[in-house]
XYZ file of C-alpha atoms in Angstrom:
147
model
C 42.359 -102.591 99.216
C 45.081 -100.390 100.726
C 44.529 -96.822 101.900
C 45.601 -94.013 99.588
C 48.982 -92.485 100.374
C 48.536 -89.020 98.816
C 44.847 -88.320 99.242
C 45.059 -84.627 100.176
C 43.369 -83.574 96.925
C 40.533 -86.046 97.406
C 40.038 -84.919 101.018
C 40.051 -81.244 99.965
C 37.475 -81.967 97.253
C 35.323 -83.642 99.895
C 35.711 -80.471 102.016
C 37.661 -82.344 104.677
C 40.612 -80.769 106.502
C 44.077 -81.246 105.000
C 47.550 -80.509 106.369
C 48.347 -78.391 103.294
C 46.530 -76.930 100.290
C 46.800 -79.440 97.474
C 47.177 -78.379 93.852
C 46.503 -80.161 90.597
C 48.981 -79.541 87.815
C 48.245 -80.313 84.192
C 51.761 -80.211 82.777
C 51.446 -82.381 79.697
C 50.048 -79.798 77.287
C 53.207 -77.747 76.823
C 55.947 -80.207 77.626
C 57.240 -80.330 74.045
C 57.167 -76.598 73.415
C 60.679 -75.169 73.020
C 59.952 -72.405 75.564
C 58.853 -74.906 78.209
C 61.795 -77.214 77.505
C 64.279 -74.322 77.840
C 62.680 -73.023 81.054
C 62.595 -76.482 82.608
C 66.225 -77.119 81.606
C 67.280 -73.921 83.404
C 65.311 -74.938 86.516
C 66.589 -78.524 86.541
C 63.228 -80.191 87.127
C 59.534 -79.472 87.110
C 59.435 -79.415 90.914
C 62.345 -76.954 91.062
C 60.541 -74.808 88.494
C 57.348 -74.821 90.566
C 59.309 -73.855 93.704
C 61.257 -71.070 91.988
C 60.739 -67.435 93.062
C 59.000 -66.699 89.758
C 56.114 -68.940 90.831
C 55.799 -67.697 94.409
C 52.722 -65.784 95.432
C 53.311 -62.063 95.887
C 51.065 -59.215 97.004
C 50.988 -58.093 93.366
C 49.872 -61.528 92.150
C 47.181 -61.626 94.856
C 45.842 -58.243 93.707
C 45.925 -59.364 90.076
C 44.020 -62.567 90.873
C 41.523 -60.621 92.980
C 40.917 -58.251 90.052
C 40.493 -61.211 87.682
C 37.924 -62.711 90.042
C 36.013 -59.420 90.247
C 36.091 -59.088 86.445
C 34.679 -62.594 86.079
C 31.910 -61.845 88.618
C 31.075 -58.552 86.853
C 30.873 -60.208 83.433
C 28.737 -63.019 84.863
C 26.426 -60.502 86.550
C 25.992 -58.531 83.326
C 25.240 -61.721 81.358
C 22.883 -63.199 83.936
C 20.767 -60.074 84.397
C 18.094 -60.123 81.702
C 18.230 -56.330 81.424
C 21.928 -56.332 80.459
C 22.432 -59.820 78.991
C 22.550 -58.583 75.387
C 24.818 -55.598 76.049
C 28.417 -56.211 74.951
C 30.893 -53.973 76.766
C 34.510 -54.166 77.885
C 35.223 -54.560 81.602
C 38.558 -53.650 83.187
C 39.362 -53.949 86.889
C 42.233 -52.354 88.787
C 42.365 -52.651 92.577
C 38.625 -53.301 92.682
C 37.791 -50.238 90.584
C 35.768 -51.298 87.537
C 35.911 -49.369 84.263
C 33.175 -49.949 81.697
C 33.893 -49.155 78.042
C 31.910 -49.615 74.886
C 28.738 -48.479 73.232
C 25.222 -48.786 74.586
C 21.929 -47.698 73.051
C 20.996 -44.983 75.520
C 21.416 -43.540 79.013
C 18.997 -46.139 80.408
C 21.374 -48.945 79.382
C 24.290 -47.042 80.931
C 22.415 -46.785 84.230
C 21.466 -50.470 84.121
C 25.090 -51.505 83.580
C 26.254 -49.266 86.430
C 23.534 -50.662 88.712
C 24.335 -54.302 87.980
C 28.100 -53.812 88.264
C 27.846 -51.737 91.438
C 26.003 -54.573 93.187
C 28.777 -57.131 92.542
C 30.717 -58.091 95.701
C 34.262 -56.723 95.698
C 33.578 -53.793 93.372
C 35.025 -50.692 95.030
C 33.842 -48.216 92.395
C 32.455 -48.044 88.866
C 33.955 -45.719 86.278
C 31.609 -45.239 83.358
C 33.299 -44.650 80.008
C 30.337 -45.992 78.064
C 29.137 -44.040 75.045
C 25.579 -43.953 73.835
C 24.345 -44.212 70.281
C 21.866 -41.449 70.981
C 24.716 -39.092 71.915
C 25.362 -38.510 68.224
C 28.082 -40.964 67.283
C 29.166 -40.123 63.760
C 30.853 -43.471 63.171
C 30.460 -46.817 64.833
C 33.948 -47.663 66.200
C 35.268 -51.183 66.642
C 33.982 -52.610 69.875
C 35.896 -55.431 71.559
C 34.019 -58.729 71.599
C 34.086 -60.754 74.783
C 33.551 -64.471 74.646
């Protein structure tokens, strides 16, 4: 059996050193969509499209990805803590600052959410915009559902 020619991905998955960071692209799903076909036609090829300036990493894209990662960690922390697992709230992150929105039962639940979120690595601050049912809500507004 011959040695693999392009085994960078396999070596990276095995936590071995590689000369570059390999990526895995799943490009089949949208290849027949008119938008993809038009974009690829303008670029000339898939490789040219991937190397275009629109796909280059920027400081803004790094910040956006960092905020997405923090949001995912915050949501996971809220779901995995038994005290807050059943509380459904909206989480927004901008530059590490987390904003919590939604409705909780009381001030105790607000404090629990703030405590859990504040302990998540990468969270710079927590802005509490949570409302409590005991604060005299006259109507129950639509609350975004997170999946």
